[in-house]
CSV table of C-alpha atoms in Angstrom, one decimal:
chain,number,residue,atom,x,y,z
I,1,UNK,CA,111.0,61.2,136.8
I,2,UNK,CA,107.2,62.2,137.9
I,3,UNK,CA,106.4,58.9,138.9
I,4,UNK,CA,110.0,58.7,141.5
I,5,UNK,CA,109.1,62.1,142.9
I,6,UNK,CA,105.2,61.2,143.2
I,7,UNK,CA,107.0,58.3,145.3
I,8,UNK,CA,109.0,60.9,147.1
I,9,UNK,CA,106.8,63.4,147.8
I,10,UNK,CA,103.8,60.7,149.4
I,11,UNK,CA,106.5,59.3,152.2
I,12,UNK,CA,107.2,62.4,154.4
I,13,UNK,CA,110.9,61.3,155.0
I,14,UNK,CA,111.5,60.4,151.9
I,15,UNK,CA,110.3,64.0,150.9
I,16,UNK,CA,112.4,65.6,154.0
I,17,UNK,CA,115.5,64.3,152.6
I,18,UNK,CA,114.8,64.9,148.9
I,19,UNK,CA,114.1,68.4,150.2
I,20,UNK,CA,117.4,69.0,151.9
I,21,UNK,CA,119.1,67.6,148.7
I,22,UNK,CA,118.0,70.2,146.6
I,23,UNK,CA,118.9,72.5,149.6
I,24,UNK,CA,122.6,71.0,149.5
I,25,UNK,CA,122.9,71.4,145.9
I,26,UNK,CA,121.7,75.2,145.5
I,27,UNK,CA,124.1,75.9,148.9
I,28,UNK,CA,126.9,74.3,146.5
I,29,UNK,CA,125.9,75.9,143.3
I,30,UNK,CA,126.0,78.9,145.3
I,31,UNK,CA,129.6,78.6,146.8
I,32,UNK,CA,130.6,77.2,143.8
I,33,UNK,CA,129.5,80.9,142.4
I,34,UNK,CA,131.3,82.4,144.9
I,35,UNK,CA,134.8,80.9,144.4
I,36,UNK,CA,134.6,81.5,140.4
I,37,UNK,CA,134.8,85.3,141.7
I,38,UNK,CA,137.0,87.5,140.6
I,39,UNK,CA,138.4,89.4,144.0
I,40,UNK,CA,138.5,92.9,142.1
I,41,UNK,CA,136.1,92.7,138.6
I,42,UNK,CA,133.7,90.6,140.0
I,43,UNK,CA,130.4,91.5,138.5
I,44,UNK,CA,127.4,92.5,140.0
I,45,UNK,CA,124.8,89.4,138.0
I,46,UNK,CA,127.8,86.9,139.5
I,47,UNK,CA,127.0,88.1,143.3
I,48,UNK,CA,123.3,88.3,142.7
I,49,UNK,CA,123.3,84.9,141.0
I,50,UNK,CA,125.1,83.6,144.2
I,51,UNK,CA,123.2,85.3,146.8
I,52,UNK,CA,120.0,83.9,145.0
I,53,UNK,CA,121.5,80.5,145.1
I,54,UNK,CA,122.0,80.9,149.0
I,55,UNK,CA,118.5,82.2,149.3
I,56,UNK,CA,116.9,79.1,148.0
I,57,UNK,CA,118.7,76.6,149.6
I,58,UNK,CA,117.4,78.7,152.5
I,59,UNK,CA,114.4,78.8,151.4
I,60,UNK,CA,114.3,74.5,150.9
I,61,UNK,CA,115.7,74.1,154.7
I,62,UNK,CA,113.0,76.3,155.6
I,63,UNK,CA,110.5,74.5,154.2
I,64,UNK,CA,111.2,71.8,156.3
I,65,UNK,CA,110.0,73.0,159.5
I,66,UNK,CA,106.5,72.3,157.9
I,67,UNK,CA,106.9,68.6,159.1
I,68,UNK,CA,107.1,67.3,162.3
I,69,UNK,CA,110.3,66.0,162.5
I,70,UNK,CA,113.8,66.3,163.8
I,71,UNK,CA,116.0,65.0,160.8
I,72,UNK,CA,117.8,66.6,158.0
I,73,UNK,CA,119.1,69.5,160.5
I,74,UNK,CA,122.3,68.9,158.4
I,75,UNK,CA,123.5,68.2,155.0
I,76,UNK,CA,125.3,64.6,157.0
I,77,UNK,CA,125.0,61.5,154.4
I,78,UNK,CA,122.0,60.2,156.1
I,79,UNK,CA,120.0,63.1,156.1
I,80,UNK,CA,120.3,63.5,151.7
I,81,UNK,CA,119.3,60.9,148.9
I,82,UNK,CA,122.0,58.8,147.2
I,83,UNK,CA,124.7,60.8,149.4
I,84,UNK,CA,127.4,60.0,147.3
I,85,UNK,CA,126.3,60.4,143.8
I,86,UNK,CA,124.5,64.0,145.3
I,87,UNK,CA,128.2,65.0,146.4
I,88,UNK,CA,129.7,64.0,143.3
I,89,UNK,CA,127.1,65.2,141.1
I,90,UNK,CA,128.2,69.4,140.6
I,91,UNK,CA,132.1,68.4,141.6
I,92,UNK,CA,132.0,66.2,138.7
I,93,UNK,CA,130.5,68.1,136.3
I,94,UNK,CA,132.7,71.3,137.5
I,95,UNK,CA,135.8,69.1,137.0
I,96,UNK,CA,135.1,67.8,133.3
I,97,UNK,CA,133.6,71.1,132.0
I,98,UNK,CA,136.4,73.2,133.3
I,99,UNK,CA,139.0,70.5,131.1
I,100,UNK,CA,136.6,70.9,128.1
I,101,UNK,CA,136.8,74.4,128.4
I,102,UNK,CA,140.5,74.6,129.1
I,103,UNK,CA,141.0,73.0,125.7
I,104,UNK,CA,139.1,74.3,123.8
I,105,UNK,CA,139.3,78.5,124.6
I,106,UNK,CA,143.0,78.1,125.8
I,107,UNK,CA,142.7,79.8,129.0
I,108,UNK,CA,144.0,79.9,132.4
I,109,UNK,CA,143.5,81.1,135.7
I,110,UNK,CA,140.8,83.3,136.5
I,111,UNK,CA,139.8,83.8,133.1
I,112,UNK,CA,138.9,80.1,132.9
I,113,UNK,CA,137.1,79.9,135.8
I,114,UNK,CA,134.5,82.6,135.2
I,115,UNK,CA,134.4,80.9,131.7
I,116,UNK,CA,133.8,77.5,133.5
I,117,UNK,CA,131.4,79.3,135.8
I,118,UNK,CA,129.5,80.6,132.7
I,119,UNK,CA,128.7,77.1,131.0
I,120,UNK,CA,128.4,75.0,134.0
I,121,UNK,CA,125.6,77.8,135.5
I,122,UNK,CA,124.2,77.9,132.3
I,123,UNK,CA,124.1,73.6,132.1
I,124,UNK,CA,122.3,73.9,136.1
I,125,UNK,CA,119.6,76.2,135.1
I,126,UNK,CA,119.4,74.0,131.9
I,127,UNK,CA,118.5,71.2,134.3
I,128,UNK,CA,116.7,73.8,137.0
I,129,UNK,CA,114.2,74.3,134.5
I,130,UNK,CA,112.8,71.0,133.9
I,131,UNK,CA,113.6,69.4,137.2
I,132,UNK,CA,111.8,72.4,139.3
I,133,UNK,CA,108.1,72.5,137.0
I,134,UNK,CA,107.8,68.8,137.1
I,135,UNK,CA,108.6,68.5,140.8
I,136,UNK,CA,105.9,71.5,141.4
I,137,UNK,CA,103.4,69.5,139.7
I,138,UNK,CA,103.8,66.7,142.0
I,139,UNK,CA,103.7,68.8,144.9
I,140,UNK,CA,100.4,70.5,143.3
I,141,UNK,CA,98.9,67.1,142.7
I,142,UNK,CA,99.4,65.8,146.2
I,143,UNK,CA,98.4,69.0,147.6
I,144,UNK,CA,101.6,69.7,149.3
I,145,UNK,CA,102.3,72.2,152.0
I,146,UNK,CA,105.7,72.7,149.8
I,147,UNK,CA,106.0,75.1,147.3
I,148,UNK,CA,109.0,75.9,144.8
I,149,UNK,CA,107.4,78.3,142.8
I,150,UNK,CA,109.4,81.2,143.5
I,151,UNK,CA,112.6,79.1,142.8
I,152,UNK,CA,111.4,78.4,139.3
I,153,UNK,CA,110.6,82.1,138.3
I,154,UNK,CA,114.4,83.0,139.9
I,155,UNK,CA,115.4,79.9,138.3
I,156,UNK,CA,113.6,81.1,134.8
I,157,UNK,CA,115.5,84.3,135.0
I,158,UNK,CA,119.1,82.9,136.0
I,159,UNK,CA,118.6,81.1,132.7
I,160,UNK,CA,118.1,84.1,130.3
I,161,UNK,CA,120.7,86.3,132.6
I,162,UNK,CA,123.2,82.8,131.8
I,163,UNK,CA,122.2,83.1,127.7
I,164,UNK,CA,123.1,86.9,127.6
I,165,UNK,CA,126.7,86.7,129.3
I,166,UNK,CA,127.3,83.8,127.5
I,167,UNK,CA,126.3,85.4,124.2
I,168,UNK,CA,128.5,88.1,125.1
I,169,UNK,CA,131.5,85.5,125.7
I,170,UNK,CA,131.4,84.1,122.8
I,171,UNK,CA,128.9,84.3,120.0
I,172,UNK,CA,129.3,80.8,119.2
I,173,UNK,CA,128.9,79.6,122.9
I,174,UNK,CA,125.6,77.0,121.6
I,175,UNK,CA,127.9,74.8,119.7
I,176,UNK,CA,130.4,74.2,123.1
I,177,UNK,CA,127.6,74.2,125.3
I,178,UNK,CA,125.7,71.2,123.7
I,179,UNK,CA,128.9,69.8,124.6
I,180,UNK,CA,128.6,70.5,128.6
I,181,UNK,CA,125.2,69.7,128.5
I,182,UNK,CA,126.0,66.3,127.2
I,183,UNK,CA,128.2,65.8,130.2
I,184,UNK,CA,125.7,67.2,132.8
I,185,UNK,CA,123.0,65.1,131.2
I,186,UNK,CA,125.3,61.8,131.8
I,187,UNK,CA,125.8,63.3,135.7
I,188,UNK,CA,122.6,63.6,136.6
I,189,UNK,CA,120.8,60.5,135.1
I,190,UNK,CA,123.2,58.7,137.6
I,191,UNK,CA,122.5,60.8,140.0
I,192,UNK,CA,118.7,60.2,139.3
I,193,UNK,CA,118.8,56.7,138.8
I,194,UNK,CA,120.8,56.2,142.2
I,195,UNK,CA,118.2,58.4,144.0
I,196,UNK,CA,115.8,55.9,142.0
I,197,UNK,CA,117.0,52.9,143.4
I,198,UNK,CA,117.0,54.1,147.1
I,199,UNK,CA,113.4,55.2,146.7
I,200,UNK,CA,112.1,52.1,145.3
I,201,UNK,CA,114.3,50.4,147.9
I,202,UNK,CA,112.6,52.4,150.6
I,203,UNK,CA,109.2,51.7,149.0
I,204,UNK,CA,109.5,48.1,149.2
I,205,UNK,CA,110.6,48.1,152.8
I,206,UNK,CA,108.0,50.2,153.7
């Protein structure tokens, strides 16, 4: 993964539209969030944990104005990495978790989408946590202008906030979670692997 994002993060429009991925996943995350909400009990950590979702894909379209160019003003195909897999990617995982889940608690309705909402967030800032460090590395390597290291300590927190409500869900929430893990790990090493392609791709052209 280092050695793709070192790639990435050395070509500035490879690392414009790696940027506005992230940015397009956190603004999904985020609405994603939102529509888990319960109109009348929703909580107040499931309105925080979407508004800090919003705030950092903000915060990654912002930090595009620190290059000198005029692409990735949208979240359009050509302006993200492996467009289709990077769509696909949260949907995916959204889809076969909330099934899992739906078989194995028994639930309907609302009460299994804030469950869904509870293991898929947790599986995200499963992933958050080791994609963010190593990609701040890189940047601190190559002595970027970018820097996510207020993402990771939100990012760091979203994870222990995730552990407690799940705890509180169930206190055997580990054991199903491995399960959704297993399935977001299969998602996103296609997802990485098809942003791997179109780098290398891009390298060789170049």
């Amino acid at each position: 993964m280092q050695k793709i994002l070192t790639l990435i993060v050395s070509d500035n429009n490879l690392h414009c539209k790696w940027i506005n991925t992230l940015s397009y996943m956190e603004n999904c995350g985020a609405r994603k969030i939102s529509a888990c909400e319960q109109p009348q009990t929703v909580q107040l950590m499931q309105l925080k944990h979407a508004a800090e979702e919003h705030r950092h894909a903000y915060y990654l379209k912002k930090q595009l104005l620190k290059f000198d160019t005029e692409n990735c003003k949208t979240y359009a195909a050509n302006d993200i990495l492996a467009s289709v897999y990077t769509r696909q990617y949260l949907h995916q995982l959204d889809i076969k978790s909330s099934r899992f889940i739906k078989e194995i608690y028994q639930l309907e309705g609302e009460e299994l989408r804030y469950a869904s909402y509870l293991f898929v967030t947790y599986a995200i800032e499963v992933r958050a946590d080791e994609l963010y460090p190593i990609y701040q590395n890189v940047l601190t390597e190559l002595k970027s202008k970018v820097m996510v290291k207020s993402i990771i300590l939100e990012e760091e927190g979203h994870l222990e906030e995730m552990t407690a409500q799940l705890e509180e869900f169930d206190t055997d929430w580990k054991t199903k979670a491995e399960l959704i893990l297993a399935i977001e790990d299969k998602l996103f090493i296609e997802w990485f692997e098809a942003i791997s392609k179109e780098v290398l791709s891009h390298d060789i052209i170049s």
